[in-house]
CSV table of C-alpha atoms and ligand atoms in Angstrom, one decimal:
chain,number,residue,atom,x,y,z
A,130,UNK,CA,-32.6,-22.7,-3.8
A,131,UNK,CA,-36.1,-22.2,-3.8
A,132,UNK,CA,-36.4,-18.2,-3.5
A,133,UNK,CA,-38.7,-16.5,-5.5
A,134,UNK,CA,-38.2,-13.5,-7.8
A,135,UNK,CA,-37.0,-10.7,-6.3
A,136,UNK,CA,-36.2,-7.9,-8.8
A,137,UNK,CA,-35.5,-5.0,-8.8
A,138,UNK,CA,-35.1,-4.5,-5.1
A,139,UNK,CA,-33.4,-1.4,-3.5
A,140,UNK,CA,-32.3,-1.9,0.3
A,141,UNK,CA,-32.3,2.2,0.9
A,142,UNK,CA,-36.1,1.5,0.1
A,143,UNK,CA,-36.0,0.1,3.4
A,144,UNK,CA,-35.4,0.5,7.2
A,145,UNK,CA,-33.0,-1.4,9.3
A,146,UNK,CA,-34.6,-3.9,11.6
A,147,UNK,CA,-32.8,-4.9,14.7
A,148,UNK,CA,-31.7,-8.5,15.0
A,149,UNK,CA,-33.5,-10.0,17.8
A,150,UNK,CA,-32.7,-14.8,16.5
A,151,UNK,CA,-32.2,-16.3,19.3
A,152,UNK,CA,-28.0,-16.9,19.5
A,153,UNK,CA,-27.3,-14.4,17.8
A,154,UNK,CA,-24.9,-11.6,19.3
A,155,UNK,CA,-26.3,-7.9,20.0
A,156,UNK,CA,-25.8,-4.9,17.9
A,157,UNK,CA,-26.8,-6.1,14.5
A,158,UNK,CA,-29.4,-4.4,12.2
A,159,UNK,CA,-30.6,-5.7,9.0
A,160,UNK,CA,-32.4,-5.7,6.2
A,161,UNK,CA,-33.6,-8.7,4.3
A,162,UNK,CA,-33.0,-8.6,0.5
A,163,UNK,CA,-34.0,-12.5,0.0
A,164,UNK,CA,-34.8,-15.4,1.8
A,165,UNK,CA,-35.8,-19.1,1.4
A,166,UNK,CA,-38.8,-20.3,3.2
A,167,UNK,CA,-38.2,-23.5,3.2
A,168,UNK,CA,-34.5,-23.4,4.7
A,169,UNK,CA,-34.4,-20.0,6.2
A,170,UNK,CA,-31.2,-19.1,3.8
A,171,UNK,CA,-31.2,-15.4,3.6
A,172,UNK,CA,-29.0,-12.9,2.0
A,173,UNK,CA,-29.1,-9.8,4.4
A,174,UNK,CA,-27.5,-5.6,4.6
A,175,UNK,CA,-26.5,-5.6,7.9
A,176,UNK,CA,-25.5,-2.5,10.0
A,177,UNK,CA,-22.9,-3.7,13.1
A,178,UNK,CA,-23.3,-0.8,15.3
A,179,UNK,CA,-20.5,0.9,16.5
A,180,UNK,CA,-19.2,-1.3,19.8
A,181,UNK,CA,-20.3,-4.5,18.5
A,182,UNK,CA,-18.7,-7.9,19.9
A,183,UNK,CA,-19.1,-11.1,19.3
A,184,UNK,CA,-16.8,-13.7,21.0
A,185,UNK,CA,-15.3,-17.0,19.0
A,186,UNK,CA,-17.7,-19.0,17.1
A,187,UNK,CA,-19.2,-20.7,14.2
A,188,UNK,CA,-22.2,-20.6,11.7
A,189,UNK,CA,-24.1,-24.2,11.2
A,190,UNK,CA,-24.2,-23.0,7.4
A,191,UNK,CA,-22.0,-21.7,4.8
A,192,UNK,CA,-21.6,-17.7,5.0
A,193,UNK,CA,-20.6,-14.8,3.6
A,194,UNK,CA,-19.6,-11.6,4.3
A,195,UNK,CA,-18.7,-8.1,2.2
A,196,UNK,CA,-18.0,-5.2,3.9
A,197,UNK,CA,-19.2,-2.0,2.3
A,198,UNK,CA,-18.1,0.9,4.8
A,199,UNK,CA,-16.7,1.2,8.0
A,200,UNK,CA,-14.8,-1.7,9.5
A,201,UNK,CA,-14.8,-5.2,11.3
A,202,UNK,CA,-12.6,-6.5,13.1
A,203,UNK,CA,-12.1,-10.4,12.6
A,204,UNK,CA,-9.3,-11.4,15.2
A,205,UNK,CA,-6.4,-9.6,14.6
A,206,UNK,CA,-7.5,-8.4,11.2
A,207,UNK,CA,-9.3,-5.3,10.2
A,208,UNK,CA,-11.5,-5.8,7.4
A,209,UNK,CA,-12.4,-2.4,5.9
A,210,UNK,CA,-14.7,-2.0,2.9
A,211,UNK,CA,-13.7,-4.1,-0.5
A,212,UNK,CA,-12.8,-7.3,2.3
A,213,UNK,CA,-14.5,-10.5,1.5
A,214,UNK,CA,-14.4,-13.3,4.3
A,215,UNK,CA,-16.0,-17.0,2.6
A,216,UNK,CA,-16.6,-19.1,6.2
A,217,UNK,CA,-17.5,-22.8,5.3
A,218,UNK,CA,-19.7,-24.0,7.6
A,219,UNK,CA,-19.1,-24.5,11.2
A,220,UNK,CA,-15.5,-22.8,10.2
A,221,UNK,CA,-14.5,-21.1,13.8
A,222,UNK,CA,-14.5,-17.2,13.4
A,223,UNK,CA,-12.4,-15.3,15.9
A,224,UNK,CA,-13.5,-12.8,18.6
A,225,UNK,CA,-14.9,-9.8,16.1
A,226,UNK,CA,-15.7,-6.7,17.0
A,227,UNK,CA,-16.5,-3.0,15.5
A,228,UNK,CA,-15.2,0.2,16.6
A,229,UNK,CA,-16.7,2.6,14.6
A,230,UNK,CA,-19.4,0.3,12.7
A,231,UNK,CA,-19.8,-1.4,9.4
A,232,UNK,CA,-22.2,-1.8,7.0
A,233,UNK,CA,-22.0,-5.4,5.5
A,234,UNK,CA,-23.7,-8.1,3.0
A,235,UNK,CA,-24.1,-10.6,5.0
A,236,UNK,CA,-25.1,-14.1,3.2
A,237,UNK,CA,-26.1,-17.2,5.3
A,238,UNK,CA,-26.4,-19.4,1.8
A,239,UNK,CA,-28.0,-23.3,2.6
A,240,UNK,CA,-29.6,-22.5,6.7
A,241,UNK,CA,-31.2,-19.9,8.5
A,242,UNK,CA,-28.6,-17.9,10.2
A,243,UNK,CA,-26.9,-19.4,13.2
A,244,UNK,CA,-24.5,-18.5,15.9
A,245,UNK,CA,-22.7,-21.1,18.4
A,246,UNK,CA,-20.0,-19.6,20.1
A,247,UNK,CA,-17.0,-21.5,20.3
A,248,UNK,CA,-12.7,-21.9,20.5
A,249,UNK,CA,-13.1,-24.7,17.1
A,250,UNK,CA,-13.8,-25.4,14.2
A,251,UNK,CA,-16.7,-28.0,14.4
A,252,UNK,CA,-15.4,-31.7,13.7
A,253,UNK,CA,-17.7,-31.5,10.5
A,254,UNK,CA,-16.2,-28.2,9.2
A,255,UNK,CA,-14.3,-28.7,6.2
A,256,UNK,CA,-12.3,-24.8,5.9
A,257,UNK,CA,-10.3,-25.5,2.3
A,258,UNK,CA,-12.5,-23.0,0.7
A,259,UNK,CA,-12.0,-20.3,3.8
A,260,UNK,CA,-11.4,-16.9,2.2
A,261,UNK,CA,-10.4,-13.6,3.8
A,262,UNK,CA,-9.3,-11.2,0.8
A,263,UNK,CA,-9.5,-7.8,0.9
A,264,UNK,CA,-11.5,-7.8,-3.0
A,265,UNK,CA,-9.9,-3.9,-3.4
A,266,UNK,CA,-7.1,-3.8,-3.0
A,267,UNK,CA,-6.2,-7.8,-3.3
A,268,UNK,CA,-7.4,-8.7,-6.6
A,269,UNK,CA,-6.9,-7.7,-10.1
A,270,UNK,CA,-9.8,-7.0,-12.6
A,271,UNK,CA,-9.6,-10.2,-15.5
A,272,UNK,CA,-11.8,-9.8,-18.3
A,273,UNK,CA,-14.4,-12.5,-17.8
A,274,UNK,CA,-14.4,-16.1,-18.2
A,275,UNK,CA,-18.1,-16.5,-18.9
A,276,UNK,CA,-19.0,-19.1,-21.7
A,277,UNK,CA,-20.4,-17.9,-24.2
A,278,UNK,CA,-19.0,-14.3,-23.6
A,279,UNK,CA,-20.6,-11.2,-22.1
A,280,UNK,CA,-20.3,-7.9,-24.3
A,281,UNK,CA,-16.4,-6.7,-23.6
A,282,UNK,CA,-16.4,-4.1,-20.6
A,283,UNK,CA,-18.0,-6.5,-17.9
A,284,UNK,CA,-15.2,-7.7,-15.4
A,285,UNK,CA,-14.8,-9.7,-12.9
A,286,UNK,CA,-13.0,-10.1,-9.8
A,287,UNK,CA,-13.3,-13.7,-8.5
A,288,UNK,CA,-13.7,-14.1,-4.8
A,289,UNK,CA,-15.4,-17.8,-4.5
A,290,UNK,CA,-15.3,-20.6,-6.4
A,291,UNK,CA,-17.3,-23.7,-5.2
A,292,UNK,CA,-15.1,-26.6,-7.5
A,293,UNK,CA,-17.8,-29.4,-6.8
A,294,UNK,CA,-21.2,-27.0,-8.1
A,295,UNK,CA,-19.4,-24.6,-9.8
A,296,UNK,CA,-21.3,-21.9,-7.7
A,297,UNK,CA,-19.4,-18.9,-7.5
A,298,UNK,CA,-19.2,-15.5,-6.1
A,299,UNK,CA,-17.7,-12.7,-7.9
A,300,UNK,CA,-17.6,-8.7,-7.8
A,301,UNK,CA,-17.8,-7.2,-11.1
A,302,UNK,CA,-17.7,-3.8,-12.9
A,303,UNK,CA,-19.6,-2.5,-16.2
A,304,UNK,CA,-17.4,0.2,-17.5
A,305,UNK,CA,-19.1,3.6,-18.0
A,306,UNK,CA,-21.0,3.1,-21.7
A,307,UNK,CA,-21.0,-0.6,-21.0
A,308,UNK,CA,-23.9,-2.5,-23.6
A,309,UNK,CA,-25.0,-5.7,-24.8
A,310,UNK,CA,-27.7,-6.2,-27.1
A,311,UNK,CA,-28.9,-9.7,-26.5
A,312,UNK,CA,-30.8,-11.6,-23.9
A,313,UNK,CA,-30.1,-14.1,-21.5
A,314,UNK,CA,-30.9,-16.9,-18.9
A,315,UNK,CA,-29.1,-19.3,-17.2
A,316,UNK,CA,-29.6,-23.0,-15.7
A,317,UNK,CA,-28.9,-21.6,-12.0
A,318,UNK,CA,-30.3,-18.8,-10.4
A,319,UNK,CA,-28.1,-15.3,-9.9
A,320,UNK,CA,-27.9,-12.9,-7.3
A,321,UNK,CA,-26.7,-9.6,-7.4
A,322,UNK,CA,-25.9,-6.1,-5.2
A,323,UNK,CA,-25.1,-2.9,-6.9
A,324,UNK,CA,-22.5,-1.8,-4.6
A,325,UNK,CA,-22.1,1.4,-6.6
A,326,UNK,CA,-23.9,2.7,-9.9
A,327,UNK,CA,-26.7,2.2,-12.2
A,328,UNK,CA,-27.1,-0.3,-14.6
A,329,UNK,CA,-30.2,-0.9,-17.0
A,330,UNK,CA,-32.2,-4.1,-18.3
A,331,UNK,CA,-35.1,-4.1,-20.7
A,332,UNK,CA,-37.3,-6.3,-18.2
A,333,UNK,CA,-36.6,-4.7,-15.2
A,334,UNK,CA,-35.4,-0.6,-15.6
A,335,UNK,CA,-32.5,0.5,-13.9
A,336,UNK,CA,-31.3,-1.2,-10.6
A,337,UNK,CA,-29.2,1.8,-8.7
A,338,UNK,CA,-27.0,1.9,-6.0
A,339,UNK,CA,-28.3,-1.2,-3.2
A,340,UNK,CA,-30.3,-2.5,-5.8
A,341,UNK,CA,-31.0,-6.0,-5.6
A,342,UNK,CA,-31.8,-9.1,-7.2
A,343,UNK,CA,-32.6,-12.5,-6.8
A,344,UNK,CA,-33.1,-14.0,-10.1
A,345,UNK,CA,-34.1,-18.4,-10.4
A,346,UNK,CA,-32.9,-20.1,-13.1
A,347,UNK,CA,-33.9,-19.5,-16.8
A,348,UNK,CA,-35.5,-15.6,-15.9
A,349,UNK,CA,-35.3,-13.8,-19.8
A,350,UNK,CA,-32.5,-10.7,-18.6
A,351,UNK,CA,-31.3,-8.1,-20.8
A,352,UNK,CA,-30.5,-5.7,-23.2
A,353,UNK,CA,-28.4,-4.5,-20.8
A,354,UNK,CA,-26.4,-1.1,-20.3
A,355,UNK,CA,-25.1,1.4,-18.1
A,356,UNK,CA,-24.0,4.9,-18.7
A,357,UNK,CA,-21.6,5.9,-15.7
A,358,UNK,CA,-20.4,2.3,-14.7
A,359,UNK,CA,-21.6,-0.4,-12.1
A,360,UNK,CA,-19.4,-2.0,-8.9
A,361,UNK,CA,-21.3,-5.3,-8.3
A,362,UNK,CA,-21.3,-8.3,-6.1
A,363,UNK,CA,-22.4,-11.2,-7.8
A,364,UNK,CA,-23.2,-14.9,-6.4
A,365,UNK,CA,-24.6,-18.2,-8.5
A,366,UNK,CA,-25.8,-21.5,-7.0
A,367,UNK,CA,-24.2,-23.6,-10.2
A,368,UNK,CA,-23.1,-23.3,-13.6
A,369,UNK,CA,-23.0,-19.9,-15.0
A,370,UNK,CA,-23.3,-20.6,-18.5
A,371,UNK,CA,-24.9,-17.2,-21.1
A,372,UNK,CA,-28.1,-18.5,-22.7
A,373,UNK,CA,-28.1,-15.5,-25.5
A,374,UNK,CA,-31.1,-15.3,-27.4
A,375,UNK,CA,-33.0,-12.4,-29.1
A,376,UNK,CA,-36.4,-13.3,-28.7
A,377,UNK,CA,-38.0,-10.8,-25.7
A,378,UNK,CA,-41.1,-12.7,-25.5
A,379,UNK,CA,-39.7,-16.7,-24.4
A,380,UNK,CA,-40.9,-17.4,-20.9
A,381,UNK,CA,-38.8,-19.7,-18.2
A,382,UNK,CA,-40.3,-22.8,-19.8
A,383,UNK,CA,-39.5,-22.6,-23.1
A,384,UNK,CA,-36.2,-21.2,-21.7
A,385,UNK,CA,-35.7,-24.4,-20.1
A,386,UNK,CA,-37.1,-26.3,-23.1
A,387,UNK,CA,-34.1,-24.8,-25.2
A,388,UNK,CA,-31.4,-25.3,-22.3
A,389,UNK,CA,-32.6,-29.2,-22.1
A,390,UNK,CA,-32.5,-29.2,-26.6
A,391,UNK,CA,-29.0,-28.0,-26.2
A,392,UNK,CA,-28.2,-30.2,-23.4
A,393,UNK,CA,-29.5,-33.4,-25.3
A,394,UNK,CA,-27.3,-32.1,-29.0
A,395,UNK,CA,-24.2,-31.8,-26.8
A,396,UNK,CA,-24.2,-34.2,-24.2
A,397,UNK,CA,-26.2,-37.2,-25.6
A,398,UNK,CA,-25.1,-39.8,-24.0
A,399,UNK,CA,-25.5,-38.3,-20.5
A,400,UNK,CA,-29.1,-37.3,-21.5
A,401,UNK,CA,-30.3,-40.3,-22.7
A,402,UNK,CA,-28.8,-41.9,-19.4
A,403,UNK,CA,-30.5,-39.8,-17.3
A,404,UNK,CA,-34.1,-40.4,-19.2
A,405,UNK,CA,-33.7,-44.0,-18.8
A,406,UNK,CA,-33.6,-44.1,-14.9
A,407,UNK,CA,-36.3,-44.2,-12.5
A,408,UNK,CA,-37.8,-41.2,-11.5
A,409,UNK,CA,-36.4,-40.8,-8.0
A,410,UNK,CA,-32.9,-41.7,-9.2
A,411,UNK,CA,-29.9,-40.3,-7.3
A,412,UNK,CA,-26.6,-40.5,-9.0
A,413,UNK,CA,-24.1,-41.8,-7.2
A,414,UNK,CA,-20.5,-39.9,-7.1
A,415,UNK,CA,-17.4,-42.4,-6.9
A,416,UNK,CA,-15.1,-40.1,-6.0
A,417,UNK,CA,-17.1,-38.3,-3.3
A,418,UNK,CA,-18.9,-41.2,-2.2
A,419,UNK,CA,-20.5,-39.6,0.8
A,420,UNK,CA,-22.2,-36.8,-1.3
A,421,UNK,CA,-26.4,-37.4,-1.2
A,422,UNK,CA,-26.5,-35.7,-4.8
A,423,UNK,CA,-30.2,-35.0,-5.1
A,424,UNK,CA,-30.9,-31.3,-6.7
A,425,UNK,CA,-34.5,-31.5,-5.2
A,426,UNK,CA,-32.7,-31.7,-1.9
A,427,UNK,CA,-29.4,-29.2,-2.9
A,428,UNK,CA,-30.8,-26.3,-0.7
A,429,UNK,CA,-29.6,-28.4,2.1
A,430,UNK,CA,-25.7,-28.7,0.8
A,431,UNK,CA,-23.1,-27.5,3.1
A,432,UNK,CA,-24.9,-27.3,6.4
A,433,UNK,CA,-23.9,-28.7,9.9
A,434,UNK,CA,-26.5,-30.2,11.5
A,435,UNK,CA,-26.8,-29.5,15.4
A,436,UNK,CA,-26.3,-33.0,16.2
A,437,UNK,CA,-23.0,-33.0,14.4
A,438,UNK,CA,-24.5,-34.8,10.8
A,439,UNK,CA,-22.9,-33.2,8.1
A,440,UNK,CA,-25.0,-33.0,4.6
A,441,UNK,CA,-24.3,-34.4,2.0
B,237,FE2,FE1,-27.2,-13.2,-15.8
């Protein structure tokens, strides 16, 4: 995902702007918290005013949505704050509406956002990973699975588990006195909302309530701590695996240096493999022969093509 740095942001920094794209429906205001230039992916606060409609339809990409106050109605359903909706794209939404408004995340993940109203699915749309959950009330706290392990007091509530990339989306809670005294980075870059709370890092102060991050992959982040407690939205484009290190000072590259080291000691053969093949290699997936596995290209996973080419 090629978005740069963004951190810390705070939305209430900023005003809502009205959304004017071309296709899509009336009475939305946003705020842009991160976007990618070259693929128009944007995570987004939106504001649906109160009396917004929009009839049956789908997104061209893969899309998110949290709702933090108020309520949307999706169909039949009303979605009040804690509910989650994960809409694979060109997955058919119902009519949805908003009586008294709702203030949302709103994440349009691999395309620009999109808008095509219509009755079906699109004949590329694969929905197995369709999730409408209310996070609240639905889901139980789990301490969390992370590898190697985050200080205790960090949980998470799963809401989106992408099996093929191992992306995932997650809320998750620091409890009040919540530390950990080590530093971090990952292969895959994280983004976060602080739905409610304040939380602290030694690179980038405290993030408060609507703070905001987009973080790339192998970013130096922590000590960490919060005092009162955290409520969080979380999202990765891969592999979440804890880096931990202690030294304040390493920058992305020698990050990455140490992640490839460790890489090569545990997973030799697959290294070695992958040094030995040309340059512009792209390894080819038995099993899901029709993926076009290129991570220069990954930005453009999941995303319907108007003229009805799917990618990969
Ligand atoms: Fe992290």
């Amino acid at each position: 995902m090629a978005r740069p740095h963004i951190e810390p942001f705070v939305d209430r920094d900023v005003g809502f702007k009205k959304m004017t794209m071309a296709g899509m429906p009336n009475g939305m205001q946003y705020k842009t918290l991160s976007m990618d230039t070259d693929n128009g992916a944007v995570t987004m606060t939106v504001q649906y005013d109160a009396g917004f409609k929009q009839p049956p339809g789908f997104c061209y990409n893969e899309m998110e949505i949290f709702v933090q106050e108020g309520s949307l109605k999706y169909g039949d359903q009303v979605c009040v704050k804690g509910h989650y909706l994960f809409l694979p794209a060109g997955k058919a939404m119902p009519a949805m509406s908003s009586d008294e408004g709702a203030l949302c995340l709103v994440f349009y993940n691999n395309g620009a956002p999109s808008f095509e109203e219509s009755d079906a699915n699109h004949d590329a749309c694969d929905e197995k990973n369709f999730a409408s959950v209310n996070s609240y009330d639905g889901l139980d706290w789990t301490g969390n699975a992370l590898f190697p392990a985050t200080a205790p007091g960090c949980l998470l509530k799963m809401l989106h588990y992408d099996e093929k990339t191992h992306g995932m989306t997650f809320l998750y809670c620091m409890v009040p006195g919540f530390w950990q005294d080590n530093i971090s980075y990952h292969d895959c870059a994280e983004e976060a909302y602080h739905i409610w709370g304040d939380s602290w890092m030694m690179q980038f102060g405290t993030l408060p309530t609507g703070g905001y991050f987009w973080r790339p992959a192998y970013i130096n982040h922590g000590c960490f701590a919060s005092e009162r407690g955290i409520l969080a939205i979380g999202r990765t484009d891969g592999d979440l695996h804890n880096h931990f290190h202690h030294d304040p000072y390493s920058s992305p590259q020698e990050n990455a240096e140490r992640a490839a080291a460790r890489l090569a000691r545990q997973k030799p053969a697959m290294y070695k493999w992958i040094l030995t093949q040309d340059h512009n290699h792209v390894p080819h997936d038995f099993e899901n022969p029709h993926d076009h596995v290129d991570p220069m290209e990954a930005d453009t996973a999941q995303v319907i093509q108007p003229d009805g080419s799917h990618w990969p």
